[in-house]
Coordinates of C-alpha atoms and ligand atoms in Angstrom, one line a residue:
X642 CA -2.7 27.9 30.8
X643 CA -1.6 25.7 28.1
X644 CA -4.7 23.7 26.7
X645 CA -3.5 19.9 26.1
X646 CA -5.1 17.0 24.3
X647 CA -7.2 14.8 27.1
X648 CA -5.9 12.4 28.9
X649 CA -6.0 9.3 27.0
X650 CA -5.8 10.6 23.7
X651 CA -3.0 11.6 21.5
X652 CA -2.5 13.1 18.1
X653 CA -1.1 11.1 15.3
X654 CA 1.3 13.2 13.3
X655 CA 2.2 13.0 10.0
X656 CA 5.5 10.9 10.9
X657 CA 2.8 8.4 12.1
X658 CA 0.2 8.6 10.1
X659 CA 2.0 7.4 7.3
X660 CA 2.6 4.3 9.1
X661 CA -1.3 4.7 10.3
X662 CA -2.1 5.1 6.1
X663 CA 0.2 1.8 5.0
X664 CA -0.7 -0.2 7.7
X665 CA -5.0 0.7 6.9
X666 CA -4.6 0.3 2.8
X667 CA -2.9 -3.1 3.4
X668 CA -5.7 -4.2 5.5
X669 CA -8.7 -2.6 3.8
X670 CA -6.9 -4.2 0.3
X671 CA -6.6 -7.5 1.7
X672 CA -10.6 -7.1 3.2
X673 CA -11.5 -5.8 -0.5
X674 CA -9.9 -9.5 -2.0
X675 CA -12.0 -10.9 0.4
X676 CA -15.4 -9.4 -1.2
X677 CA -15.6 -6.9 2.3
X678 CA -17.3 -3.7 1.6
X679 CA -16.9 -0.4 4.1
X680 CA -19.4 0.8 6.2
X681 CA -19.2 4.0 7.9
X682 CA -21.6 4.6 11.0
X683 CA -22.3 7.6 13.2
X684 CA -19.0 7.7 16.4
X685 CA -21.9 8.6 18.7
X686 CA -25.2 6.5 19.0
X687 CA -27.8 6.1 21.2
X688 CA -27.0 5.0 24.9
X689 CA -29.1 2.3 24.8
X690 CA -28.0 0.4 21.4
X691 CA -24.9 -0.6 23.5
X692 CA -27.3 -1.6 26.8
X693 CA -28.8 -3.8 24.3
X694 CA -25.9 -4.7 21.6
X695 CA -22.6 -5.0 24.1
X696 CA -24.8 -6.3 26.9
X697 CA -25.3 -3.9 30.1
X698 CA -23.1 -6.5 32.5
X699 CA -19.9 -6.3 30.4
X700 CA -17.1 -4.2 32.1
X701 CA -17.4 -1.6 28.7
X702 CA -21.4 -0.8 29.4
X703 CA -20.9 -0.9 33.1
X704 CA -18.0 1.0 33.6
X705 CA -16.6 2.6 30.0
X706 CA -18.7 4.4 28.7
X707 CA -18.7 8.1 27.4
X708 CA -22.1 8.8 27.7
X709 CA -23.7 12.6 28.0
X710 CA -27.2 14.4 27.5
X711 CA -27.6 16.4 24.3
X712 CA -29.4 19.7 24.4
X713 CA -32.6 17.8 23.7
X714 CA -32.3 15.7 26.9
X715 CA -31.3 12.4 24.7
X716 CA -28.6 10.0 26.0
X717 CA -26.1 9.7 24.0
X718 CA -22.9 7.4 24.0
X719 CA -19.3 7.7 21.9
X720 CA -19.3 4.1 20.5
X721 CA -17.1 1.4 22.6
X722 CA -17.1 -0.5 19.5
X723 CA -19.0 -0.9 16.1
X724 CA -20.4 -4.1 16.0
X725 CA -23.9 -3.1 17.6
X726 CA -24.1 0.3 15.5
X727 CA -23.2 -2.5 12.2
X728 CA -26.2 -4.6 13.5
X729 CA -27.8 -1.6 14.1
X730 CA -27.0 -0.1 10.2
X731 CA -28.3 -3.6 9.0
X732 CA -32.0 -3.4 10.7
X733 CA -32.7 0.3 10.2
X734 CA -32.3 -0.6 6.3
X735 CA -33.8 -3.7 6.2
X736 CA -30.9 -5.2 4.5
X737 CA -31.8 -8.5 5.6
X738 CA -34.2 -8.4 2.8
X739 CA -31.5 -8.2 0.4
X740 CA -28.5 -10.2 -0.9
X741 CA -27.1 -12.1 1.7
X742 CA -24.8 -12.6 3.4
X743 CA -23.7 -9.3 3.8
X744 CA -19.7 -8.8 4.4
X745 CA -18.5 -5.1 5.7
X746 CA -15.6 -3.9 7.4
X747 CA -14.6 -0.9 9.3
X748 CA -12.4 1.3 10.9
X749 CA -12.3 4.2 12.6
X750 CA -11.9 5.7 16.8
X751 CA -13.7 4.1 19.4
X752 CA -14.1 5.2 22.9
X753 CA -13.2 3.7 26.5
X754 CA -13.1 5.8 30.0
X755 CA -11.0 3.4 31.2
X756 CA -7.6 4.1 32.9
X757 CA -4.8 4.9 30.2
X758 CA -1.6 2.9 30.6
X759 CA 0.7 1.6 27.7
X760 CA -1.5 -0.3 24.6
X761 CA -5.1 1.2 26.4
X762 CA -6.1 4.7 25.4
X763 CA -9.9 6.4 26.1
X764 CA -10.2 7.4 22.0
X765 CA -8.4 4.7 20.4
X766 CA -8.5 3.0 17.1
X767 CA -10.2 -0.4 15.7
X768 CA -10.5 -2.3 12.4
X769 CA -13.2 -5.1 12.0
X770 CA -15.5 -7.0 10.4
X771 CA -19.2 -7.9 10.7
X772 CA -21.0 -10.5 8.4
X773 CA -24.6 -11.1 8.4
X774 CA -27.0 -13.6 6.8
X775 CA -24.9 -17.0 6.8
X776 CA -25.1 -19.9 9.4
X777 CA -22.2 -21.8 7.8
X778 CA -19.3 -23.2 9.6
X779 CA -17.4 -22.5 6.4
X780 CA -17.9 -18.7 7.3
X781 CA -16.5 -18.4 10.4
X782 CA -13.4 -20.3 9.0
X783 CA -13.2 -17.2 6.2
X784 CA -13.2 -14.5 9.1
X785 CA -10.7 -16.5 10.8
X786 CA -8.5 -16.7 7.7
X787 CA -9.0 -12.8 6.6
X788 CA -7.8 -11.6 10.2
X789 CA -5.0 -14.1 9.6
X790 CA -4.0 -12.5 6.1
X791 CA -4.0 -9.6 7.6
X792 CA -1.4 -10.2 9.8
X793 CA 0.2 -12.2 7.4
X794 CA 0.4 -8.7 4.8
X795 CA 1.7 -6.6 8.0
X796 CA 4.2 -8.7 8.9
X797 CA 3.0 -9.4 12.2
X798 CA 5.3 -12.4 13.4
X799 CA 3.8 -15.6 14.9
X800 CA -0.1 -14.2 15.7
X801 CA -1.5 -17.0 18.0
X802 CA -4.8 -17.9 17.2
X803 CA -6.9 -19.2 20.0
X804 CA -10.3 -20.6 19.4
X805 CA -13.3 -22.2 21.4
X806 CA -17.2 -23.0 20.7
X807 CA -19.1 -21.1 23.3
X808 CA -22.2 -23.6 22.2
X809 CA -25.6 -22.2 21.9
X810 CA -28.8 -21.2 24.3
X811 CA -29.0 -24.4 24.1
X812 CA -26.4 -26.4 25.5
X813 CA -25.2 -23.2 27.9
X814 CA -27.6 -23.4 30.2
X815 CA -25.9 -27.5 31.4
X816 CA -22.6 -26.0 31.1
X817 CA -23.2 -22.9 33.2
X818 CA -25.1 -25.1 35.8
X819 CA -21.8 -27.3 36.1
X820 CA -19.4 -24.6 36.5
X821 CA -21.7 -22.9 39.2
X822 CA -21.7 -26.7 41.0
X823 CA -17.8 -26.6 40.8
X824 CA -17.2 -23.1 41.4
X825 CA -18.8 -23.1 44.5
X826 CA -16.7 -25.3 47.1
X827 CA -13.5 -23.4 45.5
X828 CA -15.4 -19.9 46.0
X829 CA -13.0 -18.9 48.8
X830 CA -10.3 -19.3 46.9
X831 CA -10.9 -16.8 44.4
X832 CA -10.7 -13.3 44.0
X833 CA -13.3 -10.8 45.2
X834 CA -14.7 -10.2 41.2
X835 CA -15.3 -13.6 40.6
X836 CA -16.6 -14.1 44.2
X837 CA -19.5 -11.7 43.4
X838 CA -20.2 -13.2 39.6
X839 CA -19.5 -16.8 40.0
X840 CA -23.2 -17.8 40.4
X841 CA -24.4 -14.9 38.4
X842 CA -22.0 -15.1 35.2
X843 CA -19.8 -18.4 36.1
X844 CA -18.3 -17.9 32.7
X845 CA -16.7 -14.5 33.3
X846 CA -14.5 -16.8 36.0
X847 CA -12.8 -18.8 33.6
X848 CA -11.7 -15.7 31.5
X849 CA -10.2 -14.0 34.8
X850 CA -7.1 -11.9 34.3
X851 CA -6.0 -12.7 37.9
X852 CA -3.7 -15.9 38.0
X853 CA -4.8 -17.4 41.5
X854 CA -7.9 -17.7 40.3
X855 CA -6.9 -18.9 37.2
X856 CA -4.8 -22.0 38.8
X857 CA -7.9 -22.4 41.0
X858 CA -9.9 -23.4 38.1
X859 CA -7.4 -25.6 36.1
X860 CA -9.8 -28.8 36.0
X861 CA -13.0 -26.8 35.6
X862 CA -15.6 -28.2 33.6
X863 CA -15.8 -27.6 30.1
X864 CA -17.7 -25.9 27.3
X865 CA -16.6 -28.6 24.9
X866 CA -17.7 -31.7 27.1
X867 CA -21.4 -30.3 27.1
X868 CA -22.2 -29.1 23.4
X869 CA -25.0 -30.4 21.5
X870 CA -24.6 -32.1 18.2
X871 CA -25.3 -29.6 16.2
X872 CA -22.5 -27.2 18.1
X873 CA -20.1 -30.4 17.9
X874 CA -20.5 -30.4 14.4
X875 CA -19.9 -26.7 13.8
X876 CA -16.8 -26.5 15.8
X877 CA -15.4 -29.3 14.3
X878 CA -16.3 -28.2 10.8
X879 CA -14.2 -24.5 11.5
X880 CA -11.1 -26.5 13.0
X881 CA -11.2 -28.5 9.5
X882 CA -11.7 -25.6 7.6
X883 CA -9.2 -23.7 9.2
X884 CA -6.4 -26.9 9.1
X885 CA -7.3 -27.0 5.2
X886 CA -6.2 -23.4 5.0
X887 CA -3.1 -23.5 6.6
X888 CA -4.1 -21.9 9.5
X889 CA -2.8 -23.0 12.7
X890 CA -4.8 -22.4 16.3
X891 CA -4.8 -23.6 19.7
X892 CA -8.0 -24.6 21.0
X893 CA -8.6 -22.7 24.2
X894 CA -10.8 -24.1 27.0
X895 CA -11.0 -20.9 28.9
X896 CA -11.7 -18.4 25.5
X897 CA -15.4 -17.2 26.3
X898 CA -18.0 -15.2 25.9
X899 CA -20.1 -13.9 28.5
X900 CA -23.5 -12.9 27.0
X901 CA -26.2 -15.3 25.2
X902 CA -26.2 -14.0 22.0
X903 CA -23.0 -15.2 21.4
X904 CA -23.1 -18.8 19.7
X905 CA -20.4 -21.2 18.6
X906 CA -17.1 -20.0 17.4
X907 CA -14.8 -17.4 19.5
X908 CA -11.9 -16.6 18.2
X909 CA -8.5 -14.7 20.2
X910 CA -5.0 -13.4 18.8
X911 CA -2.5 -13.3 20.9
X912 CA 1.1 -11.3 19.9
X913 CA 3.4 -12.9 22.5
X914 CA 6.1 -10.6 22.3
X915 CA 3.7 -7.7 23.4
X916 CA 3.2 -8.5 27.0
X917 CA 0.4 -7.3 29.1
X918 CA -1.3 -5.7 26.2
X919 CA -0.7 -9.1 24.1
X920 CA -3.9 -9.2 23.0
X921 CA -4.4 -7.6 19.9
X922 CA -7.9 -8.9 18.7
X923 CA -10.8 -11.1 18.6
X924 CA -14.4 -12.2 17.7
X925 CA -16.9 -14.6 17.4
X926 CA -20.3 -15.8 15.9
X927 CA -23.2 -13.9 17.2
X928 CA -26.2 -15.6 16.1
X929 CA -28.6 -13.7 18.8
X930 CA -27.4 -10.4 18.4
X931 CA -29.5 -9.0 15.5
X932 CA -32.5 -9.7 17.3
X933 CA -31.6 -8.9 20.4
X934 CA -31.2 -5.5 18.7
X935 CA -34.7 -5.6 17.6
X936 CA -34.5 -7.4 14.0
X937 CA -35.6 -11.1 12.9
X938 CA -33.4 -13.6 13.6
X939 CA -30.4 -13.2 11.3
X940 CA -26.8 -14.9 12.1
X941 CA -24.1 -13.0 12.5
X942 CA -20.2 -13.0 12.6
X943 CA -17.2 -10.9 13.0
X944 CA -13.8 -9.8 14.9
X945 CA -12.4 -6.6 16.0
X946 CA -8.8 -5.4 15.8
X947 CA -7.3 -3.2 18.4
X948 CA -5.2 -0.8 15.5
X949 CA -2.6 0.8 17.9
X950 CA -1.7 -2.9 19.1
X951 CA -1.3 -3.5 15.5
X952 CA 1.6 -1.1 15.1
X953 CA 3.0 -1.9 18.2
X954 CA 3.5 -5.6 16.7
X955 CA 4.3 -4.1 13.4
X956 CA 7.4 -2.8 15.2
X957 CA 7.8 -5.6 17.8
X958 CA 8.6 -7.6 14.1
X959 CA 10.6 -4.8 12.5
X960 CA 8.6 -4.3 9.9
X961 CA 7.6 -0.7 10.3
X962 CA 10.6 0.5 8.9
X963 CA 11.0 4.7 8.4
X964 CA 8.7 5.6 6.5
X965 CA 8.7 9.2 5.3
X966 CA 6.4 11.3 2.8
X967 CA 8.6 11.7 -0.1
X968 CA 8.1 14.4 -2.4
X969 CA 8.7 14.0 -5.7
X970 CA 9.8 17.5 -6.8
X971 CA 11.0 20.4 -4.8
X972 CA 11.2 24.1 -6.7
X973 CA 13.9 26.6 -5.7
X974 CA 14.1 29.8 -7.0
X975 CA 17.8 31.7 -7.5
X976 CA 16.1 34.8 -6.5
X977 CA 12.5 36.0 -4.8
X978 CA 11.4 37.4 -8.0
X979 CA 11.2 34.0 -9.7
X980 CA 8.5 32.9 -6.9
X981 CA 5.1 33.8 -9.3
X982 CA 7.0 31.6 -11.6
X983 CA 7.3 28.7 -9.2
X984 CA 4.2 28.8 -8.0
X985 CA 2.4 28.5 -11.7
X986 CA 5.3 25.5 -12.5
X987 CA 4.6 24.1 -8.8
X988 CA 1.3 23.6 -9.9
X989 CA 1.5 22.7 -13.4
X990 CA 3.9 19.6 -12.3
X991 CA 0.8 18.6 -9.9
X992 CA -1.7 18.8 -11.9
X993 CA -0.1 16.1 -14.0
X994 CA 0.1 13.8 -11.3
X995 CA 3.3 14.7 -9.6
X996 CA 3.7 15.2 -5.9
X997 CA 5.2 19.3 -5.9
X998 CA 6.3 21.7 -3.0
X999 CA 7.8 25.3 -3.4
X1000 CA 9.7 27.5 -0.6
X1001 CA 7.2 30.3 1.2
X1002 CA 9.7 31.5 3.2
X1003 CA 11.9 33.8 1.1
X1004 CA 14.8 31.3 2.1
X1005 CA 18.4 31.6 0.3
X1006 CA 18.9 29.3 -2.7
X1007 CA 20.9 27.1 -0.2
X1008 CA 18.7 26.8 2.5
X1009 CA 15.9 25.8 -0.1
X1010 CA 18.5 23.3 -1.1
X1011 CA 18.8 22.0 2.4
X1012 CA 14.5 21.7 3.0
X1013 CA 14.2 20.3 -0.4
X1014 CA 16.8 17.5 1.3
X1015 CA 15.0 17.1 4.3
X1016 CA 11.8 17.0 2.5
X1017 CA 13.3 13.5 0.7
X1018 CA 12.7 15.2 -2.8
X1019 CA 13.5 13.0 -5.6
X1020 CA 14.0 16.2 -7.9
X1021 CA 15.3 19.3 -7.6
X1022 CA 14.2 22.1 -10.1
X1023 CA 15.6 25.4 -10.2
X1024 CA 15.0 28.6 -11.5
X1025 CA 17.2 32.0 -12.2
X1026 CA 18.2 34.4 -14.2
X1027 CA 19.6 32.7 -17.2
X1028 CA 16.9 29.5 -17.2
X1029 CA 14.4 32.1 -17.3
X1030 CA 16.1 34.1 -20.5
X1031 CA 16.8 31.1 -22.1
X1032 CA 14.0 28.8 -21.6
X1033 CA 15.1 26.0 -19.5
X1034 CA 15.3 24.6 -16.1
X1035 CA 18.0 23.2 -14.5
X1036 CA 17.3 19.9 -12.6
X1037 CA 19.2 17.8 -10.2
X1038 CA 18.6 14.2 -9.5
X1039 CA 18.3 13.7 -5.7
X1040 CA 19.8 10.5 -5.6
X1041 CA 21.9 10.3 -8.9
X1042 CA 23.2 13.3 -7.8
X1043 CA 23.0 13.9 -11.9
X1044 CA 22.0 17.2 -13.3
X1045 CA 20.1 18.4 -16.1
X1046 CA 19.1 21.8 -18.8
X1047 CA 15.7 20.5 -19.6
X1048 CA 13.9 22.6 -22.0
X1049 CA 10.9 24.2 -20.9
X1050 CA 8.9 23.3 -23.7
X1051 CA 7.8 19.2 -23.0
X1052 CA 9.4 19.8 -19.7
X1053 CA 6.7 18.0 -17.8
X1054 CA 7.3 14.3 -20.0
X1055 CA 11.2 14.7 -19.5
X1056 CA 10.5 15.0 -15.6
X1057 CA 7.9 12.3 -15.5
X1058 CA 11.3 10.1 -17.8
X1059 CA 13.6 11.0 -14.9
X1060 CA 11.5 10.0 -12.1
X1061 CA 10.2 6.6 -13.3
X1062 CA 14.1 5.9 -14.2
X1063 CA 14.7 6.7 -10.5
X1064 CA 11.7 4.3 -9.4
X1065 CA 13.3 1.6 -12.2
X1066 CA 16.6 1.8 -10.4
X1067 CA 15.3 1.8 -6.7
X1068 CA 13.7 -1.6 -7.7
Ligands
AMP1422 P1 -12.7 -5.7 22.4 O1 -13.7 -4.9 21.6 O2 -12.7 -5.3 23.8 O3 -12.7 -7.2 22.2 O4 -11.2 -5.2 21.9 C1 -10.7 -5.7 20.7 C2 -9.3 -5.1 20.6 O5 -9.3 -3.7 20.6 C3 -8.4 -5.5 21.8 O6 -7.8 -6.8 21.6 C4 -7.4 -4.4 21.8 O7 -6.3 -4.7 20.8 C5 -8.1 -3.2 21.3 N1 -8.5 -2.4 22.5 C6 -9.6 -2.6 23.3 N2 -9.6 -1.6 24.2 C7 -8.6 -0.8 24.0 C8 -8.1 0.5 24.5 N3 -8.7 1.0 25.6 N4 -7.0 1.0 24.0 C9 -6.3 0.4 23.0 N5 -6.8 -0.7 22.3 C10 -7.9 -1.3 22.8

């Protein structure tokens, strides 16, 4: 039987993946001008670092997870996301004795059982950012506005940016005692999820995916009629921040966040030419988190970006033009007795820099013509007989079409001459 990849995983080939490497060096760049440094973590972590970090009510630690015994009777869990293995990287080295705050980003698979459709994959791929050690409104403006450059360097047409203050332990507790009072006559009204959480997690109702229950609710009562001054404050100062920037946002009554350790600023894009799957990424302050996780009580911010969505809006704006691996020299040899030869020149060339490929396949001359095509070589080199005797190779210009008796001796400065003349003329 023919052994296939799991469901809800797929293999990026190289046709992709050289969208996959573009689309990652503009974002890590743009994170680098931003003064973001990588972190890697461990893709597997203890089962209970997401109990305790994602919160063991939300729909991922309830019902997502990939979570198996090792051989020494551990559980163990392929990480849903990265922010609680960040918090988790920032405790276990006490970094919150150092420097603050501290800025990383990251990227890399994350994994979902959940059921695969178009845009939602089990192993799929996320980008974000985690900052810890700043309280400042200011802050959470700068996440904003990174996430917005990013988008911004990709192309991504018309991002909409929905943000909301999900207040603080605070001021919730007044909120979430209003909402249960005005949930409850409407209760038969809604659907049977938010009939079970209404009184238990009131908030979850307002971010329901189901649209009866969301033109129940239009009226509800809001977040932003019960903060405290301090939240007031905070919110206002990001929304100023932000307007300074040149970064335009829709404040979004319903945006929220289910679990306490979240405080003041959420954050939402939206790509609304992507339909069901429009959202493409999101995040917030977490002020609780770190200790929640077991550290002292450090603030904490940061967004996650759903990669795959990404490229889906990369093409939704036709950005993601063809982009193909071009070589920059291709070696054909007149004859099979020329290949030793190849191979030392094949190398030579790359070893000064120069991207080089040879024929394997004891192809004809013109069929090594025809790969070195396909292969979008810039340069054609070829050796026989008489280049060999005399001590030159003959080299044709992909594009110009020109050809050339380049001597072998300083051969490797003429060829880098041709191909940064090419590169001139390109533009
Ligand atoms: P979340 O961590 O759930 O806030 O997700 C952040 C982003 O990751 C989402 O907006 C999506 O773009 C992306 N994402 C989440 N789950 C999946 C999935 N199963 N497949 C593909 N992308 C996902």
């Amino acid at each position: 039987m023919q052994i296939k990849a799991p469901r809800g995983t797929y293999d990026i080939l190289p046709e992709q993946s050289i969208k996959w490497q573009w689309m990652e060096k503009i974002i890590k760049d743009t994170a680098g001008q931003f003064g973001y440094q990588e972190i890697r973590t461990p893709v597997f972590e203890h089962t209970e670092l997401f109990e305790r970090g994602v919160g063991e009510t939300s729909d991922i630690v309830s019902k997502e997870m990939y979570t198996f015994q090792d051989k020494a009777g551990r559980s163990i869990t392929l990480r849903p996301e990265a922010t609680a293995s960040c918090v988790r990287a920032f405790i276990e080295h006490g970094l919150y004795n150092g420097l603050l705050p501290v800025k990383w980003y990251y990227s890399g698979p994350m994994f979902r059982y959940d059921r695969p459709q178009t845009g939602r994959f089990r192993q799929f791929h996320q980008f974000g950012v985690e900052v810890f050690g700043s309280d400042n409104s200011l802050l959470d403006a700068e996440v904003i506005i990174l996430m917005m450059e990013i988008f911004k360097g990709l192309g991504i047409k018309e991002p909409e940016l929905h943000i909301n203050s999900v207040g603080c332990p605070s001021c919730r507790p007044g909120h979430r005692q209003e909402l249960i009072d005005y949930l409850t006559p409407l209760k038969d009204k809604l659907c049977k999820d938010c009939q079970q959480r209404y009184m238990t997690n009131p908030l979850r109702v307002l971010d329901c995916k189901n649209q009866s229950c969301h033109q129940t609710i239009t009226g509800h009562p809001t977040i932003a009629d019960s903060l405290c001054p301090a939240c007031t404050r905070h919110y206002e100062q990001v929304r100023e921040a932000l307007s300074e920037n040149g970064v335009a946002y829709i404040h979004d009554n319903n945006l929220v966040r289910g679990l306490d350790y979240y405080t003041n600023t959420a954050f939402e894009v939206h790509i609304p030419g992507l339909g069901a799957q429009s959202a493409i990424g999101g995040g917030g302050r977490y002020n609780g988190l770190v200790k929640e996780c077991g550290g002292p009580d450090v603030p904490g911010i940061g967004f996650a970006l759903g990669m795959e969505r990404i490229l889906l809006a990369m093409e939704a704006s036709g950005r993601l033009i063809e982009r193909s691996a071009a070589l920059d020299v291709f070696i054909i040899t007149m004859d099979d007795k020329f290949s030793r030869h190849a191979l030392q020149l094949t190398n030579k060339i790359r070893q000064s820099g120069i991207s080089a490929d040879m024929d394997y396949n004891h192809r004809s001359p013109r069929a090594q013509m025809k790969f070195a095509d396909k292969s979008n070589a810039k340069v054609v080199i070829m050796i026989g007989e008489e280049e060999t005797e005399k001590g030159f190779y003959l080299v044709r210009n992909m594009q110009s079409r020109e050809q050339y008796q380049i001597d072998q001796e300083d051969f490797i400065a003429k060829l880098q001459t041709i191909l940064l003349k090419n590169e001139e003329e390109i533009g």
